[in-house]
Short mmCIF file of C-alpha atoms and ligand atoms in Angstrom, two decimals:
data_model
loop_
_atom_site.label_atom_id
_atom_site.label_comp_id
_atom_site.label_asym_id
_atom_site.label_seq_id
_atom_site.Cartn_x
_atom_site.Cartn_y
_atom_site.Cartn_z
CA UNK A 1 30.82 -43.74 -37.13
CA UNK A 2 29.17 -46.47 -38.97
CA UNK A 3 31.15 -47.45 -42.19
CA UNK A 4 29.60 -46.14 -45.36
CA UNK A 5 29.77 -48.67 -48.10
CA UNK A 6 30.30 -48.06 -52.06
CA UNK A 7 26.89 -49.73 -52.49
CA UNK A 8 24.62 -51.78 -50.35
CA UNK A 9 23.04 -54.75 -52.16
CA UNK A 10 21.43 -56.18 -49.17
CA UNK A 11 19.52 -52.93 -48.25
CA UNK A 12 18.13 -53.30 -51.72
CA UNK A 13 17.18 -56.95 -51.32
CA UNK A 14 15.49 -56.14 -47.79
CA UNK A 15 13.20 -53.50 -49.42
CA UNK A 16 11.82 -55.86 -52.05
CA UNK A 17 12.55 -59.24 -50.41
CA UNK A 18 9.01 -60.44 -50.99
CA UNK A 19 9.02 -60.25 -54.91
CA UNK A 20 12.61 -61.49 -55.19
CA UNK A 21 11.71 -64.71 -53.18
CA UNK A 22 8.63 -65.37 -55.05
CA UNK A 23 10.17 -64.95 -58.31
CA UNK A 24 13.25 -67.15 -57.63
CA UNK A 25 10.77 -69.90 -56.00
CA UNK A 26 8.51 -69.70 -59.23
CA UNK A 27 11.57 -70.53 -61.43
CA UNK A 28 12.48 -73.40 -59.41
CA UNK A 29 9.07 -74.71 -59.47
CA UNK A 30 8.62 -74.47 -63.22
CA UNK A 31 12.25 -75.99 -63.70
CA UNK A 32 13.16 -73.93 -66.73
CA UNK A 33 16.58 -72.63 -65.96
CA UNK A 34 17.74 -71.26 -69.14
CA UNK A 35 15.96 -68.87 -71.64
CA UNK A 36 12.20 -69.83 -71.78
CA UNK A 37 9.17 -67.95 -70.33
CA UNK A 38 11.14 -65.79 -67.56
CA UNK A 39 13.41 -64.72 -70.41
CA UNK A 40 10.58 -63.86 -72.72
CA UNK A 41 8.82 -61.83 -69.99
CA UNK A 42 12.09 -59.74 -69.22
CA UNK A 43 12.51 -59.24 -72.95
CA UNK A 44 9.07 -57.67 -73.52
CA UNK A 45 8.84 -55.77 -70.28
CA UNK A 46 12.52 -54.25 -70.95
CA UNK A 47 11.57 -53.52 -74.46
CA UNK A 48 8.51 -51.84 -73.30
CA UNK A 49 10.29 -50.00 -70.74
CA UNK A 50 12.79 -48.52 -73.25
CA UNK A 51 10.03 -47.95 -76.09
CA UNK A 52 12.00 -50.28 -78.63
CA UNK A 53 10.36 -53.12 -80.75
CA UNK A 54 12.65 -55.75 -79.64
CA UNK A 55 15.05 -57.10 -76.57
CA UNK A 56 17.16 -59.86 -76.42
CA UNK A 57 18.38 -61.40 -73.16
CA UNK A 58 22.05 -62.52 -72.95
CA UNK A 59 24.45 -63.42 -70.26
CA UNK A 60 26.33 -60.22 -69.80
CA UNK A 61 26.65 -56.59 -71.22
CA UNK A 62 30.06 -57.82 -72.90
CA UNK A 63 28.08 -60.38 -74.88
CA UNK A 64 25.60 -57.97 -75.69
CA UNK A 65 28.17 -55.63 -77.17
CA UNK A 66 29.94 -58.28 -79.11
CA UNK A 67 26.43 -59.90 -80.55
CA UNK A 68 25.37 -55.95 -81.76
CA UNK A 69 28.61 -55.87 -83.57
CA UNK A 70 28.09 -59.28 -85.02
CA UNK A 71 24.66 -58.93 -86.12
CA UNK A 72 25.57 -55.79 -88.12
CA UNK A 73 28.30 -57.98 -89.90
CA UNK A 74 31.09 -55.96 -88.33
CA UNK A 75 34.19 -57.93 -88.12
CA UNK A 76 37.70 -58.39 -89.87
CA UNK A 77 39.21 -55.22 -91.39
CA UNK A 78 36.54 -53.30 -89.87
CA UNK A 79 37.11 -50.08 -87.47
CA UNK A 80 34.73 -49.05 -84.59
CA UNK A 81 35.21 -45.81 -82.78
CA UNK A 82 34.89 -45.56 -79.04
CA UNK A 83 36.07 -43.48 -76.13
CA UNK A 84 39.03 -44.63 -74.18
CA UNK A 85 37.69 -44.05 -70.58
CA UNK A 86 35.24 -46.82 -70.54
CA UNK A 87 35.24 -50.24 -68.98
CA UNK A 88 37.53 -52.42 -70.90
CA UNK A 89 34.55 -54.80 -71.99
CA UNK A 90 33.63 -52.06 -74.79
CA UNK A 91 37.06 -52.24 -76.27
CA UNK A 92 36.98 -56.14 -75.72
CA UNK A 93 33.88 -56.52 -77.62
CA UNK A 94 35.13 -55.18 -80.70
CA UNK A 95 38.09 -57.28 -80.69
CA UNK A 96 35.88 -60.26 -80.18
CA UNK A 97 33.85 -59.48 -83.32
CA UNK A 98 37.28 -59.28 -84.98
CA UNK A 99 37.43 -55.68 -85.74
CA UNK A 100 39.79 -52.79 -84.56
CA UNK A 101 39.11 -50.59 -81.86
CA UNK A 102 39.88 -46.85 -82.68
CA UNK A 103 39.63 -44.49 -79.73
CA UNK A 104 38.23 -41.03 -79.60
CA UNK A 105 38.72 -38.35 -76.97
CA UNK A 106 35.82 -37.02 -74.62
CA UNK A 107 34.14 -33.93 -73.61
CA UNK A 108 35.53 -32.89 -70.11
CA UNK A 109 31.93 -31.92 -68.89
CA UNK A 110 30.19 -35.26 -69.51
CA UNK A 111 33.13 -37.64 -69.86
CA UNK A 112 31.23 -38.87 -72.84
CA UNK A 113 32.80 -39.10 -76.48
CA UNK A 114 33.34 -35.77 -78.14
CA UNK A 115 31.29 -35.70 -81.27
CA UNK A 116 33.65 -32.77 -82.68
CA UNK A 117 36.64 -35.22 -82.59
CA UNK A 118 34.94 -38.06 -84.19
CA UNK A 119 35.16 -37.22 -87.77
CA UNK A 120 38.94 -37.09 -87.69
CA UNK A 121 39.02 -40.60 -86.80
CA UNK A 122 36.83 -41.80 -89.61
CA UNK A 123 38.27 -43.86 -92.32
CA UNK A 124 37.14 -46.16 -95.37
CA UNK A 125 37.24 -49.02 -92.77
CA UNK A 126 35.05 -47.41 -90.37
CA UNK A 127 31.82 -49.02 -89.67
CA UNK A 128 30.35 -48.19 -86.32
CA UNK A 129 30.59 -45.67 -83.29
CA UNK A 130 30.02 -47.13 -79.86
CA UNK A 131 29.00 -44.01 -77.69
CA UNK A 132 29.40 -44.95 -73.83
CA UNK A 133 26.63 -43.49 -71.47
CA UNK A 134 29.38 -43.48 -68.87
CA UNK A 135 28.31 -42.99 -65.37
CA UNK A 136 24.67 -42.92 -66.52
CA UNK A 137 25.19 -39.55 -68.38
CA UNK A 138 23.78 -40.22 -72.11
CA UNK A 139 26.45 -39.27 -74.63
CA UNK A 140 25.52 -36.28 -77.14
CA UNK A 141 23.56 -38.87 -79.53
CA UNK A 142 22.06 -36.24 -81.94
CA UNK A 143 25.59 -34.86 -82.85
CA UNK A 144 26.72 -38.37 -83.06
CA UNK A 145 23.94 -39.67 -85.44
CA UNK A 146 24.41 -36.58 -87.68
CA UNK A 147 28.08 -37.58 -88.28
CA UNK A 148 26.89 -41.65 -88.51
CA UNK A 149 24.28 -40.63 -91.33
CA UNK A 150 26.81 -38.60 -93.23
CA UNK A 151 29.32 -41.53 -93.40
CA UNK A 152 27.01 -44.38 -93.50
CA UNK A 153 27.90 -45.64 -90.03
CA UNK A 154 26.11 -47.73 -87.53
CA UNK A 155 25.66 -46.65 -83.80
CA UNK A 156 25.60 -48.93 -80.87
CA UNK A 157 25.06 -47.58 -77.61
CA UNK A 158 27.05 -48.97 -74.39
CA UNK A 159 24.09 -48.43 -71.96
CA UNK A 160 25.60 -50.89 -69.51
CA UNK A 161 25.61 -47.93 -66.86
CA UNK A 162 22.64 -46.11 -68.08
CA UNK A 163 19.51 -48.07 -67.64
CA UNK A 164 16.41 -45.80 -67.34
CA UNK A 165 18.54 -42.64 -68.55
CA UNK A 166 16.90 -40.26 -70.95
CA UNK A 167 18.26 -38.21 -73.97
CA UNK A 168 16.04 -35.31 -74.70
CA UNK A 169 13.24 -37.35 -73.26
CA UNK A 170 13.90 -40.72 -75.08
CA UNK A 171 15.31 -43.43 -73.03
CA UNK A 172 18.61 -44.73 -73.77
CA UNK A 173 18.52 -48.03 -75.59
CA UNK A 174 16.10 -46.43 -78.22
CA UNK A 175 18.26 -43.67 -79.73
CA UNK A 176 20.67 -45.58 -81.83
CA UNK A 177 20.57 -48.93 -84.14
CA UNK A 178 21.14 -51.16 -81.04
CA UNK A 179 22.16 -50.95 -77.50
CA UNK A 180 23.74 -53.10 -74.89
CA UNK A 181 23.04 -53.16 -71.20
CA UNK A 182 24.50 -55.13 -68.22
CA UNK A 183 22.57 -56.85 -65.35
CA UNK A 184 25.89 -57.16 -63.49
CA UNK A 185 24.88 -56.92 -59.85
CA UNK A 186 26.01 -53.41 -59.10
CA UNK A 187 24.34 -51.87 -62.04
CA UNK A 188 21.35 -49.53 -61.58
CA UNK A 189 19.27 -52.60 -62.76
CA UNK A 190 21.33 -55.71 -61.46
CA UNK A 191 20.63 -59.54 -61.44
CA UNK A 192 22.13 -61.90 -58.67
CA UNK A 193 24.75 -63.14 -61.06
CA UNK A 194 25.61 -62.45 -64.76
CA UNK A 195 23.23 -60.80 -67.17
CA UNK A 196 22.65 -58.38 -70.17
CA UNK A 197 20.25 -57.60 -72.89
CA UNK A 198 20.23 -55.82 -76.28
CA UNK A 199 17.33 -53.38 -77.41
CA UNK A 200 16.99 -52.61 -80.86
CA UNK A 201 14.27 -51.48 -83.39
CA UNK A 202 16.03 -53.19 -86.19
CA UNK A 203 14.14 -56.75 -86.95
CA UNK A 204 17.18 -58.27 -88.51
CA UNK A 205 19.48 -57.33 -85.94
CA UNK A 206 17.29 -58.79 -83.08
CA UNK A 207 16.69 -61.97 -85.22
CA UNK A 208 20.53 -62.56 -85.63
CA UNK A 209 21.51 -61.55 -81.87
CA UNK A 210 18.59 -64.41 -80.87
CA UNK A 211 20.34 -66.90 -83.12
CA UNK A 212 23.88 -66.07 -82.32
CA UNK A 213 23.19 -66.04 -78.37
CA UNK A 214 22.44 -69.94 -78.78
CA UNK A 215 24.71 -71.61 -81.09
CA UNK A 216 22.97 -70.25 -84.25
CA UNK A 217 20.22 -72.79 -83.52
CA UNK A 218 16.54 -72.40 -85.10
CA UNK A 219 14.70 -74.29 -85.52
CA UNK A 220 15.93 -77.39 -82.96
CA UNK A 221 18.96 -79.14 -84.45
CA UNK A 222 19.45 -76.57 -87.31
CA UNK A 223 22.37 -74.34 -86.91
CA UNK A 224 22.39 -71.61 -89.63
CA UNK A 225 25.29 -69.72 -88.21
CA UNK A 226 28.24 -70.49 -85.72
CA UNK A 227 27.13 -68.94 -82.76
CA UNK A 228 27.90 -68.94 -79.34
CA UNK A 229 26.47 -69.84 -75.54
CA UNK A 230 25.36 -66.37 -74.70
CA UNK A 231 22.08 -67.58 -73.28
CA UNK A 232 20.48 -65.63 -70.13
CA UNK A 233 19.64 -67.97 -67.02
CA UNK A 234 15.96 -67.86 -66.24
CA UNK A 235 16.56 -67.06 -62.41
CA UNK A 236 18.56 -63.89 -63.43
CA UNK A 237 15.63 -62.89 -65.84
CA UNK A 238 13.19 -63.31 -63.20
CA UNK A 239 15.21 -61.24 -60.62
CA UNK A 240 15.62 -58.47 -62.98
CA UNK A 241 12.11 -58.57 -63.91
CA UNK A 242 11.06 -58.38 -60.44
CA UNK A 243 13.26 -55.11 -59.95
CA UNK A 244 12.38 -53.25 -63.12
CA UNK A 245 9.23 -52.02 -61.71
CA UNK A 246 11.42 -50.06 -59.27
CA UNK A 247 14.10 -48.78 -61.35
CA UNK A 248 12.39 -45.40 -62.13
CA UNK A 249 11.97 -44.51 -58.47
CA UNK A 250 15.57 -45.84 -57.67
CA UNK A 251 16.92 -43.60 -60.39
CA UNK A 252 14.95 -40.77 -58.84
CA UNK A 253 16.85 -41.46 -55.37
CA UNK A 254 19.98 -41.43 -57.27
CA UNK A 255 19.24 -38.01 -58.70
CA UNK A 256 18.09 -36.67 -55.43
CA UNK A 257 21.33 -38.09 -53.76
CA UNK A 258 23.27 -36.51 -56.23
CA UNK A 259 21.66 -33.07 -55.58
CA UNK A 260 22.37 -33.37 -51.73
CA UNK A 261 26.21 -34.12 -52.63
CA UNK A 262 26.16 -31.01 -55.00
CA UNK A 263 24.81 -28.69 -52.09
CA UNK A 264 27.18 -29.86 -49.72
CA UNK A 265 30.44 -30.85 -51.21
CA UNK A 266 33.13 -27.95 -51.26
CA UNK A 267 34.52 -26.02 -54.17
CA UNK A 268 37.72 -28.17 -54.08
CA UNK A 269 35.62 -30.88 -55.91
CA UNK A 270 34.56 -30.70 -59.47
CA UNK A 271 31.08 -32.13 -59.28
CA UNK A 272 29.41 -33.82 -62.10
CA UNK A 273 27.56 -31.57 -64.76
CA UNK A 274 24.34 -33.01 -66.22
CA UNK A 275 23.58 -31.54 -69.67
CA UNK A 276 20.12 -30.05 -69.39
CA UNK A 277 18.77 -32.24 -72.17
CA UNK A 278 19.22 -35.70 -70.42
CA UNK A 279 18.02 -37.32 -67.20
CA UNK A 280 21.08 -38.67 -65.61
CA UNK A 281 20.94 -42.27 -64.33
CA UNK A 282 23.89 -41.46 -61.59
CA UNK A 283 25.00 -45.24 -61.87
CA UNK A 284 28.12 -43.56 -60.25
CA UNK A 285 28.72 -40.28 -58.57
CA UNK A 286 32.16 -39.19 -60.07
CA UNK A 287 33.84 -35.92 -58.53
CA UNK A 288 37.40 -34.59 -59.66
CA UNK A 289 39.85 -33.48 -56.92
CA UNK A 290 43.41 -32.39 -57.26
CA UNK A 291 44.62 -34.74 -54.31
CA UNK A 292 42.59 -37.56 -55.67
CA UNK A 293 44.99 -40.15 -53.94
CA UNK A 294 45.44 -38.72 -50.50
CA UNK A 295 41.83 -37.80 -50.44
CA UNK A 296 40.85 -41.55 -51.08
CA UNK A 297 43.41 -42.60 -48.63
CA UNK A 298 41.58 -40.33 -46.08
CA UNK A 299 38.17 -41.46 -46.88
CA UNK A 300 39.34 -45.09 -46.45
CA UNK A 301 40.73 -44.53 -42.90
CA UNK A 302 37.09 -42.88 -42.20
CA UNK A 303 35.41 -46.02 -43.24
CA UNK A 304 33.99 -44.38 -46.39
CA UNK A 305 34.55 -46.65 -49.43
CA UNK A 306 35.12 -44.99 -52.82
CA UNK A 307 36.14 -46.29 -56.31
CA UNK A 308 38.00 -45.10 -59.36
CA UNK A 309 36.26 -45.55 -62.54
CA UNK A 310 38.78 -46.09 -64.37
CA UNK A 311 42.44 -46.02 -63.04
CA UNK A 312 43.73 -46.02 -66.52
CA UNK A 313 42.23 -45.32 -70.01
CA UNK A 314 42.29 -48.42 -72.23
CA UNK A 315 44.62 -47.34 -74.97
CA UNK A 316 47.45 -47.40 -71.93
CA UNK A 317 46.51 -51.01 -70.83
CA UNK A 318 48.89 -53.81 -71.68
CA UNK A 319 46.06 -55.80 -73.43
CA UNK A 320 45.80 -53.11 -76.01
CA UNK A 321 49.58 -52.10 -76.49
CA UNK A 322 49.49 -53.63 -79.69
CA UNK A 323 47.70 -50.65 -81.04
CA UNK A 324 50.78 -48.54 -80.43
CA UNK A 325 49.49 -45.80 -78.23
CA UNK A 326 51.34 -43.49 -76.05
CA UNK A 327 50.60 -41.27 -73.23
CA UNK A 328 49.36 -37.89 -74.44
CA UNK A 329 47.56 -39.42 -77.27
CA UNK A 330 43.92 -38.73 -75.49
CA UNK A 331 44.81 -35.73 -73.34
CA UNK A 332 41.26 -35.09 -71.75
CA UNK A 333 40.73 -38.49 -70.90
CA UNK A 334 44.07 -38.91 -69.44
CA UNK A 335 43.70 -35.67 -67.41
CA UNK A 336 40.46 -36.27 -65.79
CA UNK A 337 41.37 -39.87 -65.05
CA UNK A 338 44.08 -38.50 -62.82
CA UNK A 339 41.49 -36.75 -60.85
CA UNK A 340 38.49 -38.86 -60.82
CA UNK A 341 36.77 -40.24 -57.64
CA UNK A 342 33.59 -42.45 -57.43
CA UNK A 343 31.86 -41.50 -54.03
CA UNK A 344 29.06 -43.75 -52.66
CA UNK A 345 25.89 -43.87 -54.50
CA UNK A 346 23.03 -46.11 -54.56
CA UNK A 347 19.38 -45.60 -53.87
CA UNK A 348 19.29 -46.68 -50.28
CA UNK A 349 22.17 -44.24 -49.37
CA UNK A 350 20.77 -41.89 -46.86
CA UNK A 351 21.02 -38.00 -46.71
CA UNK A 352 22.75 -38.46 -43.33
CA UNK A 353 25.57 -40.56 -44.98
CA UNK A 354 25.97 -38.22 -47.76
CA UNK A 355 26.53 -35.12 -45.48
CA UNK A 356 28.99 -37.23 -43.48
CA UNK A 357 31.01 -37.79 -46.76
CA UNK A 358 30.83 -34.38 -47.46
CA UNK A 359 32.07 -33.21 -43.69
CA UNK A 360 35.00 -35.54 -44.23
CA UNK A 361 36.01 -34.29 -47.57
CA UNK A 362 35.91 -30.76 -46.11
CA UNK A 363 37.93 -31.66 -43.05
CA UNK A 364 40.53 -33.23 -45.51
CA UNK A 365 40.70 -29.85 -47.35
CA UNK A 366 41.00 -27.98 -44.22
CA UNK A 367 43.90 -30.21 -42.82
CA UNK A 368 45.70 -29.72 -46.25
CA UNK A 369 45.36 -25.99 -46.09
CA UNK A 370 46.83 -25.91 -42.63
CA UNK A 371 49.86 -28.21 -43.64
CA UNK A 372 50.60 -25.38 -46.37
CA UNK A 373 51.10 -22.67 -43.60
C1 PLP B 1 29.73 -53.12 -66.94
C2 PLP B 1 29.89 -52.72 -68.10
C3 PLP B 1 30.25 -53.56 -69.36
C4 PLP B 1 30.02 -54.92 -69.25
O1 PLP B 1 29.20 -55.63 -68.79
P1 PLP B 1 29.21 -57.16 -68.04
O2 PLP B 1 27.79 -57.35 -67.86
O3 PLP B 1 29.99 -57.06 -67.10
O4 PLP B 1 29.74 -57.93 -69.13
C5 PLP B 1 30.45 -52.81 -70.55
N1 PLP B 1 30.67 -51.63 -70.61
C6 PLP B 1 30.61 -50.74 -69.56
C7 PLP B 1 30.60 -49.36 -69.67
C8 PLP B 1 30.26 -51.16 -68.42
O5 PLP B 1 30.03 -50.36 -67.04
#
């Protein structure tokens, strides 16, 4: 059996080689390597795609999150609410801004922050909520917005896994004060290196993000703020621009693949549930299985690559031990994270390969049942 990789960036490149090679060559010919027209072109195309007034290109999703917070003047003494079952960068960005991360548990169905549990986390220091559209499934933004409005909080979407997903018809990135996207190569819309972008309808947030990403400089040699070097490279912007027209068809392929998994996986797997008000971007296809560790091992022996997103919730990571959390503090996150397994998921994944993955999981269950007798 041919190995089934977790994702296949080579296959994607082969399918759009002409577009990519041309954009790379154009950048080299024009010798603008940092910001410049390729970045401006991506910013307008991505803002148009999301339906927002502004987009600001930066050099990672982490930088995008950090700048959103900084542009909203969130820092020392402030608290920001986020779920504990996300990539560490969501929490790091809050610390980089000088603020304190405050975790809030998730809904078991969607793996996203549980709006019913947010209010009890709000103190007089709370300034913002960062819902994470984890795995490509949008968080329940209407419920979150109601809470934010009542308490005067800002909302920043962590949309790093959800390019092109929709919440009640609206694109993610356009349902809050500002949003952060990552162009890390394996994301639904990926560069060939580091990259990220901020979307917002808030002119002031866009202006400050633009200033802060390049040393607070505007105009040339005039520095009104202490900023950062968070500039997006022109090559990366040109590559992402070349891929953007394909994003919707790639996401549709991901949803088709999810449907094939759903139809063919055995009942031992809890498959992802999509709330009917959203279009899932399926960055990751995450199941739950009671014997996750053994199943992962078995699939690996059968040349099927899988992942775990993530192994440990952030409140139990050593880096955040200063917050004083202990196991049991966020039971829903902790419970699901013991059973989650990410199966291969990418647009170029073929139906035949999905069926092979499902067959192996069925075989794994059968062997386990035999051992029980
Ligand atoms: C990838 C990711 C980030 C960080 O993006 P980088 O571009 O790697 O800095 C942040 N949050 C989530 C949920 C992510 O998946």
